mmCIF file of C-alpha atoms in Angstrom:
data_model
loop_
_atom_site.group_PDB
_atom_site.id
_atom_site.type_symbol
_atom_site.label_atom_id
_atom_site.label_comp_id
_atom_site.label_asym_id
_atom_site.label_seq_id
_atom_site.Cartn_x
_atom_site.Cartn_y
_atom_site.Cartn_z
ATOM 1 C CA UNK W 31 -11.914 -67.972 15.463
ATOM 2 C CA UNK W 32 -8.158 -68.067 14.756
ATOM 3 C CA UNK W 33 -6.056 -65.008 15.571
ATOM 4 C CA UNK W 34 -2.616 -64.242 14.176
ATOM 5 C CA UNK W 35 -1.204 -62.469 17.213
ATOM 6 C CA UNK W 36 2.108 -61.463 15.652
ATOM 7 C CA UNK W 37 0.406 -59.867 12.652
ATOM 8 C CA UNK W 38 -2.092 -57.981 14.818
ATOM 9 C CA UNK W 39 0.718 -56.800 17.120
ATOM 10 C CA UNK W 40 2.849 -55.567 14.230
ATOM 11 C CA UNK W 41 -0.144 -53.772 12.709
ATOM 12 C CA UNK W 42 -0.881 -51.945 15.972
ATOM 13 C CA UNK W 43 2.822 -51.218 16.527
ATOM 14 C CA UNK W 44 2.988 -49.588 13.078
ATOM 15 C CA UNK W 45 -0.151 -47.564 13.754
ATOM 16 C CA UNK W 46 1.164 -46.308 17.113
ATOM 17 C CA UNK W 47 4.507 -45.437 15.525
ATOM 18 C CA UNK W 48 2.928 -43.386 12.732
ATOM 19 C CA UNK W 49 0.511 -41.656 15.128
ATOM 20 C CA UNK W 50 3.388 -40.611 17.397
ATOM 21 C CA UNK W 51 5.322 -39.322 14.394
ATOM 22 C CA UNK W 52 2.283 -37.339 13.257
ATOM 23 C CA UNK W 53 1.953 -35.900 16.774
ATOM 24 C CA UNK W 54 5.596 -34.807 16.687
ATOM 25 C CA UNK W 55 5.073 -33.187 13.284
ATOM 26 C CA UNK W 56 1.960 -31.346 14.491
ATOM 27 C CA UNK W 57 3.777 -30.039 17.581
ATOM 28 C CA UNK W 58 7.050 -29.297 15.739
ATOM 29 C CA UNK W 59 8.862 -31.476 18.280
ATOM 30 C CA UNK W 60 12.261 -33.024 17.719
ATOM 31 C CA UNK W 61 11.900 -36.713 16.865
ATOM 32 C CA UNK W 62 14.019 -39.127 18.906
ATOM 33 C CA UNK W 63 13.828 -42.406 17.009
ATOM 34 C CA UNK W 64 14.555 -44.712 19.944
ATOM 35 C CA UNK W 65 12.026 -42.988 22.216
ATOM 36 C CA UNK W 66 9.342 -43.092 19.516
ATOM 37 C CA UNK W 67 10.022 -46.804 18.916
ATOM 38 C CA UNK W 68 9.847 -47.589 22.647
ATOM 39 C CA UNK W 69 6.601 -45.622 23.015
ATOM 40 C CA UNK W 70 5.077 -47.434 20.029
ATOM 41 C CA UNK W 71 6.176 -50.778 21.495
ATOM 42 C CA UNK W 72 4.490 -49.899 24.790
ATOM 43 C CA UNK W 73 1.302 -48.933 22.974
ATOM 44 C CA UNK W 74 1.237 -52.131 20.941
ATOM 45 C CA UNK W 75 1.851 -54.225 24.067
ATOM 46 C CA UNK W 76 -1.847 -53.818 24.757
ATOM 47 C CA UNK W 77 -2.314 -56.607 22.199
ATOM 48 C CA UNK W 78 -0.168 -58.961 24.283
ATOM 49 C CA UNK W 79 -1.925 -57.909 27.477
ATOM 50 C CA UNK W 80 -5.208 -59.042 25.931
ATOM 51 C CA UNK W 81 -4.031 -62.633 26.306
ATOM 52 C CA UNK W 82 -2.641 -62.313 29.820
ATOM 53 C CA UNK W 83 -4.046 -61.837 33.326
ATOM 54 C CA UNK W 84 -3.781 -58.077 32.636
ATOM 55 C CA UNK W 85 -6.505 -58.230 29.987
ATOM 56 C CA UNK W 86 -8.874 -56.225 32.213
ATOM 57 C CA UNK W 87 -6.419 -53.313 32.151
ATOM 58 C CA UNK W 88 -6.051 -53.453 28.379
ATOM 59 C CA UNK W 89 -9.798 -53.184 27.802
ATOM 60 C CA UNK W 90 -10.670 -50.652 30.516
ATOM 61 C CA UNK W 91 -10.747 -46.949 29.465
ATOM 62 C CA UNK W 92 -8.610 -45.945 32.468
ATOM 63 C CA UNK W 93 -6.032 -48.578 31.566
ATOM 64 C CA UNK W 94 -5.908 -47.334 27.980
ATOM 65 C CA UNK W 95 -5.524 -43.755 29.203
ATOM 66 C CA UNK W 96 -2.635 -44.695 31.501
ATOM 67 C CA UNK W 97 -0.870 -46.488 28.647
ATOM 68 C CA UNK W 98 -1.371 -43.525 26.289
ATOM 69 C CA UNK W 99 0.001 -41.137 28.933
ATOM 70 C CA UNK W 100 3.066 -43.339 29.388
ATOM 71 C CA UNK W 101 3.522 -43.445 25.601
ATOM 72 C CA UNK W 102 3.526 -39.653 25.408
ATOM 73 C CA UNK W 103 5.984 -39.324 28.309
ATOM 74 C CA UNK W 104 8.369 -41.836 26.735
ATOM 75 C CA UNK W 105 8.126 -40.258 23.270
ATOM 76 C CA UNK W 106 8.286 -36.561 24.202
ATOM 77 C CA UNK W 107 9.392 -36.410 27.827
ATOM 78 C CA UNK W 108 7.822 -34.601 30.780
ATOM 79 C CA UNK W 109 9.100 -31.067 31.380
ATOM 80 C CA UNK W 110 6.031 -29.357 32.798
ATOM 81 C CA UNK W 111 2.297 -30.091 32.964
ATOM 82 C CA UNK W 112 1.351 -27.736 30.131
ATOM 83 C CA UNK W 113 3.939 -29.320 27.831
ATOM 84 C CA UNK W 114 2.709 -32.806 28.747
ATOM 85 C CA UNK W 115 -1.002 -32.089 28.305
ATOM 86 C CA UNK W 116 -0.342 -30.373 24.981
ATOM 87 C CA UNK W 117 1.443 -33.508 23.788
ATOM 88 C CA UNK W 118 -1.249 -35.822 25.159
ATOM 89 C CA UNK W 119 -4.206 -33.924 23.709
ATOM 90 C CA UNK W 120 -2.497 -33.601 20.327
ATOM 91 C CA UNK W 121 -1.823 -37.351 20.349
ATOM 92 C CA UNK W 122 -5.527 -37.984 21.005
ATOM 93 C CA UNK W 123 -6.479 -35.482 18.302
ATOM 94 C CA UNK W 124 -4.387 -37.096 15.559
ATOM 95 C CA UNK W 125 -5.554 -40.553 16.689
ATOM 96 C CA UNK W 126 -9.209 -39.567 16.373
ATOM 97 C CA UNK W 127 -8.528 -37.786 13.094
ATOM 98 C CA UNK W 128 -6.789 -40.727 11.413
ATOM 99 C CA UNK W 129 -8.979 -43.353 13.081
ATOM 100 C CA UNK W 130 -12.142 -41.477 12.176
ATOM 101 C CA UNK W 131 -10.990 -41.246 8.581
ATOM 102 C CA UNK W 132 -10.307 -44.988 8.493
ATOM 103 C CA UNK W 133 -13.701 -45.837 9.966
ATOM 104 C CA UNK W 134 -15.426 -43.459 7.553
ATOM 105 C CA UNK W 135 -13.615 -44.981 4.588
ATOM 106 C CA UNK W 136 -14.437 -48.469 5.915
ATOM 107 C CA UNK W 137 -18.162 -47.827 5.944
ATOM 108 C CA UNK W 138 -17.977 -46.005 2.635
ATOM 109 C CA UNK W 139 -16.174 -48.865 0.892
ATOM 110 C CA UNK W 140 -17.557 -51.655 3.117
ATOM 111 C CA UNK W 141 -14.143 -53.243 3.562
ATOM 112 C CA UNK W 142 -13.872 -56.170 6.001
ATOM 113 C CA UNK W 143 -12.477 -54.637 9.163
ATOM 114 C CA UNK W 144 -13.552 -55.658 12.647
ATOM 115 C CA UNK W 145 -12.743 -54.519 16.157
ATOM 116 C CA UNK W 146 -12.090 -56.871 19.039
ATOM 117 C CA UNK W 147 -11.992 -55.120 22.420
ATOM 118 C CA UNK W 148 -10.809 -51.919 20.814
ATOM 119 C CA UNK W 149 -8.176 -53.537 18.598
ATOM 120 C CA UNK W 150 -8.207 -53.175 14.831
ATOM 121 C CA UNK W 151 -8.388 -56.601 13.148
ATOM 122 C CA UNK W 152 -9.238 -58.082 9.772
ATOM 123 C CA UNK W 153 -12.243 -60.338 9.320
ATOM 124 C CA UNK W 154 -12.987 -62.871 11.998
ATOM 125 C CA UNK W 155 -12.325 -65.926 9.873
ATOM 126 C CA UNK W 156 -8.565 -65.803 10.535
ATOM 127 C CA UNK W 157 -5.874 -63.992 8.592
ATOM 128 C CA UNK W 158 -8.538 -62.038 6.724
ATOM 129 C CA UNK W 159 -9.507 -61.531 3.154
ATOM 130 C CA UNK W 160 -6.637 -60.076 1.078
ATOM 131 C CA UNK W 161 -8.778 -57.090 0.134
ATOM 132 C CA UNK W 162 -9.421 -56.209 3.803
ATOM 133 C CA UNK W 163 -5.704 -56.343 4.612
ATOM 134 C CA UNK W 164 -4.938 -54.336 1.523
ATOM 135 C CA UNK W 165 -7.429 -51.707 2.676
ATOM 136 C CA UNK W 166 -5.786 -51.428 6.102
ATOM 137 C CA UNK W 167 -2.189 -51.447 4.861
ATOM 138 C CA UNK W 168 -2.833 -48.921 2.103
ATOM 139 C CA UNK W 169 -5.621 -46.920 3.737
ATOM 140 C CA UNK W 170 -3.767 -46.027 6.935
ATOM 141 C CA UNK W 171 -0.690 -44.505 5.216
ATOM 142 C CA UNK W 172 -2.994 -42.568 2.897
ATOM 143 C CA UNK W 173 -4.967 -41.198 5.860
ATOM 144 C CA UNK W 174 -1.695 -40.433 7.660
ATOM 145 C CA UNK W 175 -0.326 -38.453 4.715
ATOM 146 C CA UNK W 176 -3.671 -36.687 4.242
ATOM 147 C CA UNK W 177 -3.836 -35.759 7.944
ATOM 148 C CA UNK W 178 -0.247 -34.492 7.941
ATOM 149 C CA UNK W 179 -0.922 -32.314 4.896
ATOM 150 C CA UNK W 180 -4.126 -30.990 6.460
ATOM 151 C CA UNK W 181 -2.305 -30.078 9.668
ATOM 152 C CA UNK W 182 0.364 -28.245 7.682
ATOM 153 C CA UNK W 183 -2.358 -26.550 5.647
ATOM 154 C CA UNK W 184 -4.170 -25.416 8.785
ATOM 155 C CA UNK W 185 -0.933 -24.028 10.194
ATOM 156 C CA UNK W 186 -0.258 -22.110 6.992
ATOM 157 C CA UNK W 187 -3.830 -20.817 7.058
ATOM 158 C CA UNK W 188 -3.390 -19.678 10.660
ATOM 159 C CA UNK W 189 -0.199 -17.817 9.791
ATOM 160 C CA UNK W 190 -2.011 -16.309 6.819
ATOM 161 C CA UNK W 191 -4.925 -15.032 8.897
ATOM 162 C CA UNK W 192 -2.583 -13.770 11.626
ATOM 163 C CA UNK W 193 -1.387 -11.320 8.971
ATOM 164 C CA UNK W 194 -4.873 -10.090 8.101
ATOM 165 C CA UNK W 195 -5.720 -6.461 8.912
ATOM 166 C CA UNK W 196 -8.513 -3.968 8.312
ATOM 167 C CA UNK W 197 -7.501 -0.963 6.216
ATOM 168 C CA UNK W 198 -9.390 2.343 6.052
ATOM 169 C CA UNK W 199 -8.388 4.829 3.335
ATOM 170 C CA UNK W 200 -9.321 8.510 3.509
ATOM 171 C CA UNK W 201 -9.223 10.928 0.554
ATOM 172 C CA UNK W 202 -10.889 14.339 0.926
ATOM 173 C CA UNK W 203 -14.424 13.529 2.083
ATOM 174 C CA UNK W 204 -14.275 9.942 0.788
ATOM 175 C CA UNK W 205 -13.509 7.091 3.138
ATOM 176 C CA UNK W 206 -13.675 3.352 2.502
ATOM 177 C CA UNK W 207 -12.562 0.179 4.265
ATOM 178 C CA UNK W 208 -10.937 -2.953 2.826
ATOM 179 C CA UNK W 209 -9.640 -6.216 4.259
ATOM 180 C CA UNK W 210 -5.875 -6.415 3.860
ATOM 181 C CA UNK W 211 -3.021 -8.889 3.928
ATOM 182 C CA UNK W 212 0.379 -7.830 5.268
ATOM 183 C CA UNK W 213 2.815 -9.266 2.737
ATOM 184 C CA UNK W 214 6.561 -9.125 3.377
ATOM 185 C CA UNK W 215 7.031 -9.801 -0.332
ATOM 186 C CA UNK W 216 5.539 -6.405 -1.166
ATOM 187 C CA UNK W 217 8.571 -4.130 -1.498
ATOM 188 C CA UNK W 218 7.060 -1.481 -3.762
ATOM 189 C CA UNK W 219 8.086 2.126 -3.142
ATOM 190 C CA UNK W 220 7.262 5.379 -4.867
ATOM 191 C CA UNK W 221 10.530 6.112 -6.731
ATOM 192 C CA UNK W 222 10.348 9.851 -5.949
ATOM 193 C CA UNK W 223 9.178 10.091 -2.335
ATOM 194 C CA UNK W 224 10.203 6.558 -1.275
ATOM 195 C CA UNK W 225 6.777 6.109 0.264
ATOM 196 C CA UNK W 226 5.726 2.465 0.720
ATOM 197 C CA UNK W 227 3.059 1.339 -1.750
ATOM 198 C CA UNK W 228 0.048 -0.714 -0.737
ATOM 199 C CA UNK W 229 -1.882 -2.396 -3.551
ATOM 200 C CA UNK W 230 -5.675 -2.612 -3.677
ATOM 201 C CA UNK W 231 -8.102 -4.512 -5.875
ATOM 202 C CA UNK W 232 -9.432 -1.667 -8.023
ATOM 203 C CA UNK W 233 -12.769 -3.349 -8.698
ATOM 204 C CA UNK W 234 -13.431 -3.717 -4.952
ATOM 205 C CA UNK W 235 -13.142 0.048 -4.432
ATOM 206 C CA UNK W 236 -14.289 1.430 -7.784
ATOM 207 C CA UNK W 237 -17.411 3.073 -6.332
ATOM 208 C CA UNK W 238 -15.202 5.331 -4.190
ATOM 209 C CA UNK W 239 -12.640 6.211 -6.870
ATOM 210 C CA UNK W 240 -13.243 8.635 -9.777
ATOM 211 C CA UNK W 241 -14.448 6.695 -12.832
ATOM 212 C CA UNK W 242 -11.755 8.173 -15.084
ATOM 213 C CA UNK W 243 -9.004 6.996 -12.726
ATOM 214 C CA UNK W 244 -10.548 3.527 -12.503
ATOM 215 C CA UNK W 245 -10.665 3.279 -16.298
ATOM 216 C CA UNK W 246 -7.020 4.313 -16.634
ATOM 217 C CA UNK W 247 -5.866 1.923 -13.912
ATOM 218 C CA UNK W 248 -7.586 -1.066 -15.513
ATOM 219 C CA UNK W 249 -5.862 -0.632 -18.880
ATOM 220 C CA UNK W 250 -3.024 -2.969 -19.779
ATOM 221 C CA UNK W 251 -0.845 -0.047 -20.885
ATOM 222 C CA UNK W 252 -1.126 2.572 -18.135
ATOM 223 C CA UNK W 253 1.151 5.120 -19.809
ATOM 224 C CA UNK W 254 -0.855 4.967 -23.019
ATOM 225 C CA UNK W 255 -4.167 5.336 -21.177
ATOM 226 C CA UNK W 256 -2.850 8.467 -19.463
ATOM 227 C CA UNK W 257 -1.692 10.028 -22.724
ATOM 228 C CA UNK W 258 -4.989 9.219 -24.460
ATOM 229 C CA UNK W 259 -7.045 10.826 -21.703
ATOM 230 C CA UNK W 260 -6.091 14.230 -23.110
ATOM 231 C CA UNK W 261 -7.772 17.096 -21.330
ATOM 232 C CA UNK W 262 -10.119 14.853 -19.357
ATOM 233 C CA UNK W 263 -9.627 15.387 -15.654
ATOM 234 C CA UNK W 264 -10.949 14.112 -12.335
ATOM 235 C CA UNK W 265 -10.872 15.378 -8.718
ATOM 236 C CA UNK W 266 -7.903 13.192 -7.740
ATOM 237 C CA UNK W 267 -5.721 14.136 -10.690
ATOM 238 C CA UNK W 268 -3.150 15.921 -8.509
ATOM 239 C CA UNK W 269 -2.874 12.803 -6.343
ATOM 240 C CA UNK W 270 -2.043 10.374 -9.166
ATOM 241 C CA UNK W 271 1.292 8.601 -8.994
ATOM 242 C CA UNK W 272 2.981 6.182 -11.412
ATOM 243 C CA UNK W 273 4.819 3.310 -9.754
ATOM 244 C CA UNK W 274 7.209 1.190 -11.826
ATOM 245 C CA UNK W 275 7.473 -2.496 -10.976
ATOM 246 C CA UNK W 276 8.893 -5.604 -12.522
ATOM 247 C CA UNK W 277 7.504 -9.126 -12.815
ATOM 248 C CA UNK W 278 9.890 -12.050 -13.264
ATOM 249 C CA UNK W 279 10.283 -12.852 -16.948
ATOM 250 C CA UNK W 280 8.875 -9.580 -18.239
ATOM 251 C CA UNK W 281 9.928 -5.999 -18.839
ATOM 252 C CA UNK W 282 9.262 -3.083 -16.503
ATOM 253 C CA UNK W 283 5.584 -2.299 -16.039
ATOM 254 C CA UNK W 284 3.717 0.561 -14.413
ATOM 255 C CA UNK W 285 1.060 0.672 -11.753
ATOM 256 C CA UNK W 286 -1.263 3.616 -11.391
ATOM 257 C CA UNK W 287 -1.841 4.875 -7.866
ATOM 258 C CA UNK W 288 -2.889 7.841 -5.766
ATOM 259 C CA UNK W 289 -1.766 9.583 -2.601
ATOM 260 C CA UNK W 290 -4.385 9.371 0.169
ATOM 261 C CA UNK W 291 -4.760 11.847 3.006
ATOM 262 C CA UNK W 292 -4.555 9.157 5.660
ATOM 263 C CA UNK W 293 -4.644 5.398 6.039
ATOM 264 C CA UNK W 294 -5.623 3.535 9.213
ATOM 265 C CA UNK W 295 -4.557 -0.058 9.732
ATOM 266 C CA UNK W 296 -6.299 -2.066 12.427
ATOM 267 C CA UNK W 297 -4.520 -5.219 13.606
ATOM 268 C CA UNK W 298 -5.538 -7.583 16.400
ATOM 269 C CA UNK W 299 -3.704 -5.462 18.948
ATOM 270 C CA UNK W 300 -3.660 -1.872 17.760
ATOM 271 C CA UNK W 301 -4.832 0.765 15.326
ATOM 272 C CA UNK W 302 -2.066 2.409 13.309
ATOM 273 C CA UNK W 303 -2.246 5.758 11.536
ATOM 274 C CA UNK W 304 -0.177 5.994 8.340
ATOM 275 C CA UNK W 305 0.520 9.389 6.764
ATOM 276 C CA UNK W 306 3.113 8.531 4.164
ATOM 277 C CA UNK W 307 1.959 5.926 1.659
ATOM 278 C CA UNK W 308 0.753 5.449 -1.911
ATOM 279 C CA UNK W 309 -2.269 3.350 -2.848
ATOM 280 C CA UNK W 310 -1.591 1.322 -5.998
ATOM 281 C CA UNK W 311 -4.532 0.303 -8.200
ATOM 282 C CA UNK W 312 -4.203 -3.299 -9.344
ATOM 283 C CA UNK W 313 -6.024 -4.319 -12.508
ATOM 284 C CA UNK W 314 -6.505 -7.972 -11.531
ATOM 285 C CA UNK W 315 -8.090 -9.737 -8.554
ATOM 286 C CA UNK W 316 -5.678 -10.092 -5.639
ATOM 287 C CA UNK W 317 -7.360 -13.068 -3.958
ATOM 288 C CA UNK W 318 -9.186 -15.730 -5.945
ATOM 289 C CA UNK W 319 -11.060 -16.709 -2.749
ATOM 290 C CA UNK W 320 -11.914 -13.100 -1.799
ATOM 291 C CA UNK W 321 -10.016 -13.430 1.479
ATOM 292 C CA UNK W 322 -8.491 -9.957 1.176
ATOM 293 C CA UNK W 323 -8.906 -6.873 -1.009
ATOM 294 C CA UNK W 324 -5.551 -5.172 -0.614
ATOM 295 C CA UNK W 325 -1.904 -6.003 0.055
ATOM 296 C CA UNK W 326 -0.291 -3.922 2.792
ATOM 297 C CA UNK W 327 3.373 -2.960 2.731
ATOM 298 C CA UNK W 328 5.028 -4.232 5.964
ATOM 299 C CA UNK W 329 6.696 -0.867 6.560
ATOM 300 C CA UNK W 330 3.258 0.705 6.969
ATOM 301 C CA UNK W 331 2.925 -1.143 10.284
ATOM 302 C CA UNK W 332 5.708 1.044 11.643
ATOM 303 C CA UNK W 333 3.372 4.022 11.645
ATOM 304 C CA UNK W 334 2.005 5.817 14.694
ATOM 305 C CA UNK W 335 -0.069 3.607 16.979
ATOM 306 C CA UNK W 336 -3.076 5.688 17.990
ATOM 307 C CA UNK W 337 -5.195 3.102 19.763
ATOM 308 C CA UNK W 338 -4.750 -0.308 21.383
ATOM 309 C CA UNK W 339 -7.415 -2.866 20.541
ATOM 310 C CA UNK W 340 -8.466 -5.137 23.390
#
């Protein structure tokens, strides 16, 4: 079996370099190019050690762990144990994630990749079939980009769910609970009282709201639906509010809403009682994935904290 040592070394050097970069991206660490290059060179030196008296260290799990720890220290430094272990475990995580994806794609496509003592190689007949090299050279960057995007997506999802709250609305003897999203982009206020406006998915709460009000709120032209209702009334008529709003590229529109008696917002840490707010009735679905049923105005979180949640 012929082995092209320089090609195998460069391949592993490139892999180590990209994995360290992905680790830095995942941890939001500043990237020092020289340190990353030196760490990648150290990691790829395991290929050279395979053909030296130190081969036993290159193939032993403890030896590999020591090398990976040194790589992380060189790339990101050592400030305290928690910082170091966070870097090390994240490096292992992205390695398993990208490597697992490559192995899965390998078996799915049956490309000619082989492993020799833990090193990624092309087929054992020498330089390798062009298709197998093409798979490695194209497949790894694709998996790297996919993994980076997934990590960013998971972070965005975490931020999103950190803003999720439970909202309970009370009107007379009616009380109902919805899942809410605190959205800093919601800057709706009642033009008269300057009360912050939270927006709910009308269809998710229609069983608790008077049918006449639901019908009016779901109409495209709210003002027209109110004028056409004539003498028809409902129990919440004195609570109805009209909130003007504007969407980019369109004229002023109106949102129908009502004034509740009280609103409770439960976050991860506390339960907040809100007295001054308006509940806007949205005619369309707020979340296509049903992750939340209302959008909470950020100012509502400044209400009175009545209970701390452990």
